[in-house]
XYZ file of C-alpha atoms in Angstrom:
689
model
C 127.216 104.024 56.016
C 124.522 102.116 54.383
C 124.535 101.367 50.510
C 120.827 101.996 49.760
C 120.239 99.058 47.483
C 117.405 96.982 48.781
C 116.749 99.419 51.506
C 113.033 99.418 52.902
C 113.633 103.168 54.074
C 114.713 104.765 50.794
C 113.150 108.002 49.963
C 111.809 108.366 46.364
C 115.281 109.813 44.735
C 116.946 106.858 46.290
C 114.616 104.489 45.554
C 115.159 105.461 41.892
C 119.086 105.214 42.676
C 118.884 101.873 44.067
C 116.817 100.875 41.279
C 119.530 102.335 39.026
C 122.101 100.151 40.432
C 120.042 97.155 40.591
C 119.502 97.372 36.888
C 122.990 97.547 36.542
C 124.419 94.785 38.708
C 121.735 92.030 37.046
C 123.044 93.450 33.576
C 126.484 92.317 34.506
C 125.464 89.174 35.739
C 123.017 88.941 32.908
C 126.598 90.030 30.088
C 128.951 87.471 32.622
C 126.802 84.718 32.217
C 125.749 85.752 27.869
C 129.568 86.434 27.485
C 130.044 82.520 28.500
C 127.760 81.189 26.042
C 129.792 83.399 23.169
C 133.187 82.222 24.357
C 132.338 78.573 24.582
C 130.146 78.530 22.046
C 127.483 76.508 23.620
C 124.496 77.060 26.112
C 126.074 77.875 29.016
C 124.277 76.329 32.146
C 125.005 79.086 34.777
C 122.401 81.593 35.365
C 122.269 84.413 37.595
C 119.670 86.959 36.840
C 116.593 84.480 38.228
C 118.513 84.371 41.257
C 118.884 88.173 42.413
C 115.365 88.699 40.950
C 114.018 86.055 43.397
C 115.981 87.543 46.178
C 114.961 90.892 45.568
C 111.544 89.705 45.652
C 111.726 87.459 49.035
C 113.859 90.917 50.620
C 112.139 94.218 49.580
C 108.788 95.306 50.572
C 106.016 94.783 48.265
C 105.694 98.533 47.636
C 109.425 98.850 46.097
C 108.811 95.749 43.850
C 107.510 97.370 41.041
C 110.309 99.785 40.077
C 112.887 97.100 41.325
C 111.660 94.801 39.225
C 111.382 97.006 36.232
C 115.099 97.877 36.658
C 115.947 94.009 36.911
C 113.667 93.034 33.478
C 115.526 96.220 31.301
C 119.109 95.182 32.634
C 118.269 91.806 31.446
C 116.982 92.355 27.869
C 119.935 95.389 27.799
C 122.103 92.535 28.310
C 120.603 90.198 25.631
C 120.529 93.179 23.191
C 123.916 93.561 23.667
C 125.349 90.305 23.297
C 122.486 88.479 21.104
C 121.335 91.832 19.397
C 117.794 93.471 19.491
C 114.824 91.438 19.446
C 111.390 90.550 20.857
C 112.573 87.186 22.629
C 114.860 89.695 25.119
C 111.772 90.846 26.803
C 109.998 87.473 26.518
C 112.699 85.753 28.103
C 113.179 88.510 30.296
C 109.481 88.406 31.443
C 109.706 84.561 31.947
C 112.569 85.268 34.352
C 110.338 87.670 36.214
C 108.015 85.350 36.686
C 109.760 82.653 37.780
C 111.441 84.956 40.532
C 107.813 86.277 41.455
C 106.857 83.100 42.498
C 110.170 81.466 43.605
C 110.231 85.145 46.369
C 106.643 84.284 47.377
C 107.409 80.750 48.061
C 110.896 82.045 50.012
C 108.744 84.440 52.431
C 106.508 81.679 52.829
C 109.262 78.928 53.789
C 111.809 81.100 55.222
C 112.359 83.760 57.923
C 113.346 87.117 56.264
C 115.965 87.865 59.329
C 117.360 84.285 59.404
C 116.642 82.897 56.482
C 119.214 80.217 55.892
C 119.897 79.257 60.180
C 119.868 75.779 59.717
C 119.987 72.654 57.046
C 115.823 72.895 57.438
C 115.813 76.056 55.775
C 118.353 75.046 52.989
C 116.632 72.242 52.248
C 113.051 74.461 51.780
C 114.813 76.764 49.825
C 116.516 74.118 47.323
C 113.289 72.607 47.295
C 111.393 75.487 46.478
C 114.078 77.859 44.544
C 116.235 75.062 43.493
C 113.530 72.598 41.914
C 110.537 73.852 41.695
C 110.499 77.259 40.483
C 113.351 76.352 37.763
C 110.889 73.454 36.470
C 108.109 75.778 36.209
C 110.570 78.358 34.342
C 111.485 75.745 32.122
C 108.261 74.577 31.060
C 107.154 78.490 30.597
C 110.418 78.496 28.165
C 109.303 75.253 26.346
C 106.041 76.396 26.069
C 106.900 79.674 24.669
C 109.339 78.112 22.170
C 106.680 75.376 21.551
C 104.186 78.359 20.254
C 107.356 79.200 17.703
C 107.863 75.729 16.965
C 111.561 75.770 18.292
C 111.140 73.590 21.334
C 113.662 71.205 22.374
C 114.369 68.690 25.150
C 118.086 70.229 25.678
C 116.843 73.421 26.092
C 114.416 72.488 28.729
C 117.231 70.775 30.591
C 119.754 73.316 30.261
C 117.355 75.752 31.270
C 116.619 74.064 33.999
C 120.400 73.128 35.451
C 121.656 77.038 34.955
C 118.996 77.863 37.153
C 119.262 74.897 39.518
C 123.171 76.179 39.699
C 122.847 79.920 39.643
C 120.905 79.427 42.552
C 123.068 77.321 44.472
C 126.005 79.438 43.433
C 124.628 82.691 44.263
C 121.684 82.158 45.976
C 122.364 81.644 49.414
C 125.582 84.570 49.463
C 122.595 87.000 48.752
C 120.296 85.423 51.457
C 122.902 85.127 53.814
C 123.855 89.360 53.408
C 122.224 91.435 55.838
C 119.833 94.007 54.042
C 120.262 96.543 53.656
C 123.709 96.410 52.847
C 126.256 98.416 55.164
C 130.831 98.865 54.757
C 130.618 97.327 58.273
C 129.528 94.049 56.914
C 132.866 94.135 54.936
C 134.722 95.280 57.294
C 133.972 92.235 59.445
C 134.892 89.390 57.015
C 138.494 89.364 58.296
C 139.545 90.231 54.521
C 143.298 89.128 54.883
C 142.152 85.589 55.742
C 139.578 85.569 52.921
C 141.716 86.824 50.318
C 144.337 84.070 51.254
C 141.816 81.374 51.484
C 140.514 82.529 47.782
C 143.647 82.708 46.276
C 144.225 78.733 47.562
C 140.935 78.024 46.536
C 141.237 79.174 43.257
C 144.781 77.537 42.578
C 144.053 74.178 44.182
C 140.791 73.961 41.858
C 142.640 75.357 38.631
C 145.326 72.322 39.201
C 142.362 69.808 40.156
C 140.741 70.525 36.818
C 144.287 70.350 34.868
C 146.024 68.066 35.855
C 143.700 65.577 38.636
C 141.634 62.637 37.498
C 137.830 62.976 39.490
C 138.825 66.961 39.504
C 135.448 67.414 41.047
C 136.406 64.878 43.790
C 138.948 67.350 44.952
C 137.128 70.479 44.516
C 134.773 68.840 47.470
C 137.608 68.421 49.467
C 138.593 72.040 48.727
C 135.243 73.619 49.492
C 134.617 71.372 52.587
C 138.265 73.070 53.860
C 136.813 76.269 53.326
C 133.331 75.061 55.300
C 134.935 74.265 57.705
C 137.895 77.287 58.253
C 135.378 80.192 57.534
C 132.505 81.332 58.780
C 129.053 80.686 56.941
C 128.579 83.825 54.978
C 132.474 83.651 53.921
C 132.041 80.100 52.853
C 129.338 80.987 50.886
C 130.869 83.464 48.996
C 134.062 81.728 48.433
C 131.577 79.356 46.781
C 130.106 82.099 44.250
C 133.541 82.983 43.397
C 135.085 79.294 42.953
C 132.027 78.574 40.679
C 132.505 81.355 38.893
C 136.093 80.692 38.433
C 135.939 77.239 37.442
C 132.960 78.257 34.894
C 135.035 80.716 33.301
C 137.782 78.264 33.075
C 135.220 75.342 31.406
C 134.275 78.292 28.713
C 137.526 79.246 27.638
C 138.252 75.558 27.615
C 141.380 76.186 29.790
C 140.806 72.647 31.421
C 139.022 69.678 29.843
C 136.412 67.383 32.098
C 135.816 64.079 30.533
C 132.171 63.933 29.421
C 130.934 60.275 29.689
C 127.013 61.192 29.334
C 126.188 61.918 25.484
C 122.740 61.766 26.507
C 122.834 64.997 28.287
C 124.907 66.357 25.715
C 127.359 69.831 26.579
C 125.538 70.216 30.251
C 127.088 66.759 31.153
C 130.555 68.280 32.379
C 128.352 70.467 34.425
C 126.199 68.086 36.275
C 129.655 66.906 38.538
C 129.566 70.772 39.770
C 126.283 70.826 40.518
C 126.498 67.876 42.860
C 130.203 69.232 44.423
C 128.221 72.426 45.566
C 125.432 70.640 47.295
C 127.685 68.613 50.076
C 129.969 71.905 50.381
C 126.551 74.093 51.623
C 125.506 71.387 54.099
C 128.978 71.217 55.259
C 129.149 74.940 55.695
C 125.753 74.792 57.393
C 126.795 71.986 59.560
C 129.494 73.775 60.873
C 127.576 77.061 61.505
C 125.260 74.633 63.538
C 128.548 73.398 65.556
C 130.008 76.721 65.599
C 126.888 78.457 67.382
C 126.020 75.259 69.534
C 129.821 75.746 70.885
C 129.817 79.249 71.464
C 126.363 78.627 73.227
C 127.975 76.171 75.528
C 130.952 78.722 76.018
C 128.517 81.659 77.024
C 126.470 79.406 79.146
C 129.475 77.874 80.547
C 130.754 81.586 81.506
C 127.611 82.157 82.811
C 127.183 79.565 84.844
C 130.704 80.344 86.258
C 130.361 83.891 86.623
C 126.690 83.308 88.357
C 128.159 81.296 90.595
C 131.295 82.936 91.821
C 129.948 86.544 92.458
C 126.532 84.977 93.443
C 125.489 86.916 96.744
C 124.221 83.315 97.742
C 126.644 80.197 98.446
C 126.863 77.789 95.344
C 128.770 74.622 95.218
C 129.374 72.027 93.033
C 129.004 68.639 94.771
C 130.441 65.185 94.241
C 128.218 62.357 94.677
C 130.232 60.989 97.641
C 129.456 64.504 99.240
C 132.906 66.319 98.745
C 132.910 69.729 97.401
C 134.320 70.157 94.062
C 133.899 74.150 93.092
C 132.942 76.646 95.886
C 132.044 80.327 95.549
C 132.931 83.209 97.949
C 129.972 83.416 99.439
C 129.481 80.123 100.701
C 133.579 80.245 102.167
C 132.338 83.579 103.886
C 129.339 81.528 105.278
C 131.487 78.453 106.525
C 134.186 80.257 107.201
C 136.698 77.805 105.202
C 139.119 78.631 102.572
C 138.249 77.105 99.174
C 141.216 74.473 99.244
C 140.510 73.775 102.819
C 136.809 73.429 102.052
C 137.293 71.302 98.665
C 139.202 68.506 100.958
C 136.261 68.228 103.200
C 132.829 66.427 102.859
C 129.356 68.139 103.823
C 128.624 65.549 106.087
C 132.006 66.079 108.127
C 130.537 69.780 108.747
C 126.746 69.137 108.876
C 125.282 69.123 112.425
C 124.489 65.512 113.449
C 120.406 66.160 114.498
C 120.108 67.236 110.440
C 122.506 64.549 108.819
C 119.973 61.697 108.079
C 116.949 63.925 106.678
C 119.830 65.528 104.577
C 120.894 62.061 103.726
C 117.580 61.024 102.755
C 117.006 63.313 100.393
C 120.077 62.705 98.561
C 119.086 59.247 98.462
C 115.666 60.099 97.174
C 117.623 62.660 94.316
C 119.903 59.497 93.365
C 117.282 57.178 92.855
C 115.047 59.592 90.957
C 112.464 60.011 93.117
C 112.553 64.061 93.151
C 114.316 66.384 90.758
C 115.465 68.944 93.863
C 114.914 69.900 97.296
C 114.572 72.165 99.725
C 115.567 71.968 103.650
C 116.744 74.123 106.746
C 120.028 72.672 107.994
C 122.602 73.226 110.450
C 126.450 73.548 109.642
C 129.275 73.743 111.733
C 131.780 76.940 110.749
C 135.622 76.802 111.138
C 135.390 78.914 114.516
C 132.948 75.937 115.675
C 129.644 78.112 115.362
C 126.541 76.624 114.587
C 125.088 78.380 111.229
C 121.497 78.173 110.058
C 121.352 77.607 106.595
C 118.457 77.001 103.515
C 119.499 74.201 101.413
C 118.650 73.980 97.976
C 120.162 70.882 95.930
C 119.758 69.527 92.382
C 121.576 66.598 90.549
C 123.193 66.711 87.155
C 123.164 63.843 85.427
C 125.118 62.717 82.040
C 123.624 61.595 78.868
C 123.403 57.952 80.191
C 121.700 59.536 83.127
C 124.526 58.841 85.213
C 124.883 61.460 88.270
C 127.685 63.699 88.173
C 127.389 66.014 91.005
C 124.598 68.232 92.728
C 124.281 72.197 92.567
C 123.909 73.385 95.704
C 122.543 76.717 96.967
C 122.891 77.881 100.698
C 121.707 80.996 101.716
C 123.002 81.783 105.724
C 119.582 82.816 107.566
C 120.929 82.628 110.908
C 119.694 86.557 112.157
C 115.891 85.161 110.456
C 116.378 81.695 112.686
C 117.096 84.036 115.419
C 114.054 87.080 114.433
C 111.612 83.704 114.139
C 112.539 82.762 117.931
C 112.486 86.351 118.878
C 108.942 86.188 117.555
C 107.670 82.941 118.617
C 108.227 83.855 122.004
C 106.659 87.416 121.492
C 103.912 85.486 120.209
C 103.657 83.075 123.060
C 103.874 85.836 125.383
C 100.725 87.977 123.702
C 99.322 84.707 123.854
C 99.593 83.865 127.193
C 98.665 87.233 128.270
C 95.320 87.560 125.943
C 94.380 83.917 127.516
C 95.192 85.195 130.912
C 93.015 88.135 130.492
C 90.406 86.837 128.834
C 90.863 88.667 125.793
C 89.705 87.915 122.280
C 91.334 89.414 119.298
C 89.671 90.184 115.766
C 90.738 91.387 112.215
C 87.839 92.724 109.908
C 88.628 93.502 106.135
C 86.223 96.392 104.880
C 87.380 95.147 101.456
C 86.481 91.596 101.420
C 83.914 91.898 104.520
C 85.831 88.544 105.597
C 86.158 88.379 109.575
C 88.874 86.240 111.625
C 88.653 85.384 114.811
C 90.838 83.627 117.318
C 89.427 81.063 119.486
C 88.822 83.430 122.313
C 86.530 85.105 120.584
C 84.788 82.437 119.363
C 84.072 81.330 123.190
C 83.221 84.611 124.032
C 80.095 84.827 121.597
C 79.280 81.408 121.883
C 80.202 80.335 118.375
C 80.840 76.808 116.645
C 84.367 76.297 115.816
C 82.199 75.016 111.945
C 80.850 78.719 111.776
C 82.517 81.610 109.433
C 82.207 85.169 111.895
C 80.794 88.245 109.780
C 79.307 91.456 110.758
C 75.765 90.218 110.316
C 76.483 87.864 112.914
C 78.767 89.691 115.137
C 75.286 92.311 115.344
C 73.037 89.271 115.386
C 74.911 88.176 118.749
C 74.421 91.509 120.747
C 71.436 92.320 122.621
C 68.566 93.720 121.025
C 68.970 97.150 123.362
C 72.494 97.406 122.263
C 72.539 96.591 118.436
C 71.678 99.858 116.872
C 74.155 101.847 119.367
C 76.856 99.130 118.193
C 76.095 99.558 114.429
C 75.953 102.836 114.795
C 79.578 102.982 116.717
C 81.365 101.162 113.593
C 79.227 102.919 111.512
C 80.896 106.633 112.746
C 84.216 104.923 113.425
C 84.587 104.059 109.224
C 83.165 107.599 108.087
C 85.453 109.367 110.664
C 88.321 106.743 109.944
C 89.278 106.917 113.999
C 89.643 104.332 116.447
C 86.423 103.216 119.045
C 85.979 101.860 121.667
C 82.123 100.477 123.114
C 80.382 97.905 125.946
C 77.499 95.852 124.917
C 76.162 92.543 126.129
C 76.332 89.587 124.429
C 72.998 87.341 124.905
C 73.812 83.686 125.118
C 71.412 80.574 126.503
C 72.809 81.639 130.162
C 71.818 85.429 129.499
C 73.896 88.165 129.304
C 77.374 88.963 129.903
C 79.192 92.419 129.143
C 82.117 92.378 126.277
C 84.299 95.575 126.107
C 85.540 96.378 122.678
C 88.738 98.425 121.224
C 89.471 98.683 117.824
C 92.041 100.856 115.124
C 91.769 101.041 111.532
C 94.753 100.541 109.140
C 94.533 102.776 106.116
C 95.374 102.118 102.966
C 98.015 104.564 100.566
C 94.858 106.541 99.369
C 93.563 107.278 103.183
C 90.927 104.557 102.814
C 89.850 102.502 106.005
C 91.004 98.593 104.625
C 91.063 96.942 107.754
C 89.997 96.804 111.448
C 92.200 95.323 113.983
C 90.781 95.084 117.698
C 90.168 93.407 120.750
C 86.891 91.876 123.303
C 87.454 91.453 126.573
C 84.413 89.718 128.898
C 83.606 92.541 131.611
C 80.651 91.044 133.033
C 82.618 90.722 136.666
C 83.963 93.857 136.537
C 80.706 95.262 135.492
C 78.911 93.433 138.334
C 81.414 94.814 140.884
C 81.147 98.340 139.642
C 77.304 97.882 140.229
C 78.003 96.417 143.548
C 80.310 99.612 144.509
C 77.804 101.798 142.934
C 74.569 100.352 145.077
C 77.261 100.336 148.714
C 78.026 104.091 147.827
C 74.798 104.912 147.749
C 73.764 103.481 150.584
C 77.064 105.025 152.594
C 75.760 108.326 151.264
C 72.161 107.756 152.466
C 73.324 106.440 155.945
C 75.582 109.646 155.716
C 73.572 112.078 155.068
C 70.547 110.418 157.605
C 72.808 110.441 161.007
C 73.157 113.343 163.276
C 76.730 113.430 163.477
C 79.143 115.368 161.232
C 81.663 113.285 158.880
C 84.659 114.107 157.295
C 87.078 112.149 155.091
C 90.321 113.231 154.170
C 93.513 111.951 152.090
C 97.044 111.166 153.493
C 97.982 114.897 153.951
C 94.405 115.290 156.017
C 93.233 117.486 153.291
C 89.434 117.640 152.869
C 87.853 114.543 150.014
C 84.153 114.418 151.733
C 81.693 116.020 153.634
C 78.516 114.730 154.677
C 75.495 117.632 155.033
C 75.871 118.097 159.006
C 79.768 118.519 158.448
C 78.922 121.293 155.893
C 76.003 122.837 158.044
C 78.309 122.844 161.149
C 81.779 123.909 159.374
C 79.783 126.282 157.065
C 81.621 125.085 154.202
C 79.606 123.630 151.372
C 81.662 119.837 150.057
C 82.923 121.732 146.811
C 84.683 124.654 148.552
C 86.211 122.348 151.641
C 87.670 119.858 148.908
C 91.097 119.802 149.049
C 91.278 122.125 151.645
C 93.534 120.953 155.155
C 91.451 120.346 157.208
C 93.070 122.529 160.297
C 92.489 125.820 158.395
C 88.641 124.362 157.990
C 87.956 123.863 161.380
C 88.382 126.235 164.159
C 88.045 124.392 167.551
C 88.715 125.957 171.345
C 88.853 124.472 174.955
C 85.714 126.555 175.929
C 84.121 129.280 174.186
C 87.083 132.212 175.235
C 89.675 129.510 175.783
C 92.371 128.342 173.700
C 93.005 126.316 170.249
C 92.988 122.716 170.624
C 96.150 121.681 169.420
C 96.989 122.389 165.674
C 99.032 119.183 165.359
C 96.075 117.136 165.470
C 94.353 118.066 162.715
C 97.475 118.507 160.249
C 98.698 115.043 161.118
C 97.566 111.765 160.189
C 97.454 109.918 163.674
C 98.711 106.793 164.075
C 95.551 105.182 166.043
C 91.978 106.231 167.018
C 91.849 109.714 168.930
C 88.961 110.526 170.876
C 89.486 113.723 173.652
C 87.603 113.228 176.673
C 84.369 114.945 177.258
C 85.658 117.017 180.175
C 87.810 119.169 177.525
C 84.701 121.429 177.132
C 85.673 121.638 173.013
C 83.778 124.734 171.390
C 83.882 124.386 167.411
C 83.485 128.424 165.990
C 81.634 128.778 162.775
C 82.824 131.628 160.103
C 79.519 133.377 160.539
C 80.329 133.741 164.447
C 78.503 131.361 165.903
C 79.746 128.503 167.985
C 78.814 124.372 168.867
C 79.809 122.822 171.517
C 81.429 119.466 170.048
C 83.151 115.839 170.786
C 85.303 114.346 168.096
C 87.015 111.526 166.953
C 89.737 110.890 164.106
C 90.330 107.372 163.177
C 93.017 106.365 160.351
C 91.999 104.593 157.302
C 94.387 101.533 156.271
C 94.288 99.556 153.337
C 93.616 96.017 153.054
C 97.587 95.257 153.189
C 98.343 98.287 155.840
C 99.216 101.244 154.205
C 97.379 104.583 155.314
C 95.272 106.227 153.524
C 93.531 108.898 155.116
C 91.286 109.468 157.708
C 87.420 110.017 159.006
C 86.714 112.690 161.587
C 83.375 112.508 163.459
C 81.893 115.592 164.954
C 79.094 115.605 167.430
C 77.216 118.322 168.447
C 77.198 117.970 172.187
C 75.422 121.484 173.011
C 72.561 120.072 174.580
C 73.879 117.382 176.859
C 76.495 119.936 178.052
C 73.618 122.473 179.249
C 71.859 119.167 180.701
C 74.806 118.386 182.541
C 75.716 121.786 183.814
C 71.786 122.069 185.270
C 71.929 118.551 187.079
C 75.680 119.882 188.649
C 73.588 123.474 189.527
C 71.393 121.225 191.279
C 73.199 118.922 192.951
C 75.150 122.067 194.206
């Protein structure tokens, strides 16, 4: 629950309630200070209302200040009216307090952080300088000028005003600045009230006894307040300072204790000056102890974070002594090296480092100890407890003490054995790919379509005759092509980009010795949006292949022309004696066209008999690939019957085809029309008879 005083989130009804509560608080504080005057019969050098109004100006939003400060002025004037009686001076001095508080609040806004106004001694010094010296003097001068106008000004009034404002600010100001705003009940529940109340009772009793019975009592009061500063947190200490100051003020006002006054120049306030000097060292001690506690907490937190970060880290971590012994190791490192923690601490890193890596590691350690480097990272091998070798990435830094002497190394060790194995596999794979590309004369290229950058390997530079210092580009590549192939190549690439597809093409590259043929194949790499980001491809010199194809084509043409021009029928088959090729003479003799006969068994294509009406030739001769050339004798009188019922006297031969390695590939059958020769032979035979 929030106590809605000085809360910036107040609604309109709550703002009036906050102003009312604040006016009541100022009224009570003013009444307390005025009662001290009434009881003691002299001016009290202790004034709280200005301090509270100063903190209000510092803490509250500007739009709420008019209402809250009006309540403060009315509360101060009301208390004055009750104690002194109705008079215009009540409003006049309340307004002077308001002016002083306004100036002080603005100074605090400029000098302090609202979220942590008293976080260090520097903040406290700025507070004392601004609202503990400047504004009290300013307020005293304004009050002196006001009384000067009415003819009642006096120097004792001035220094009493200043000292009372200073003491009020030092007593109440730090406590108000340290209280969180808006106030919450949790603030009071976190104050360890039992301990605070016990300490308060002890300090109040000790202060009373010191003032009542001891010489130089304020010296003992300083010791009492120092004990509070050392014992309690900062806020509680300043609360106790405030309560002790109020208690001592009551004792002095009621003459319950007597303080020897040896300085008549300052009059009645001289007995309060030691009290002012008591507060200053107490404040300083409290802030110093607070800084010490925060620094100690920070160190403890840092050590805890480091300990947890080291112990539960996924990577191996260790603290290593300058001589190489393991001082502290985490579980991950024990798992990497295979040693229990206690056994590993009995070893040095030199004992389990691979001999080939030890020299480099020790060199880096020497440089680190000499201050030449701050840290180093290297890859090294360790021997596990089971004798296996583990590859690690080691990062080492050195921690030194305040005199720059080395304390220990911080080592971070990552197991990279799998990475090393993958690197080795990838390296071998790249070696194989590189060797395969070099053996095949293949160049690899990459084209970034977003930046226009092209990357070529050495083979690409050789294929296109590019100098090592030249940078490849799309325009340069087009320029290197044969003029007749440039449009075709550019169109192929453009279509591939538009269709987001792969492409392949063959073109000529012009060089000093003429031109050569290059085959290019490429695939595209798409972005998440489906656009082509890069193209990756290969280029291969196919000039020998193109020349061979051209020679084969010419040879094929010559063979076809030769076969077309001869008078014999030529039929080529495969290993199963199925027709693969027929020349025009064979088409005419058999009555089958090339298209009809392709793939048909030779035995079904040809119907051969011995004589016109004789038996058919043995079918196996046409169904199986012969082991050697077969040529029937001329006397067998072979006749080829055509599908249209005709018949042709023939003589044939079947020759097997073999590869260079002797493997059977098919056969060639040559058929000759011997009808005329046989007629001539018959006439000669008849004439001879």
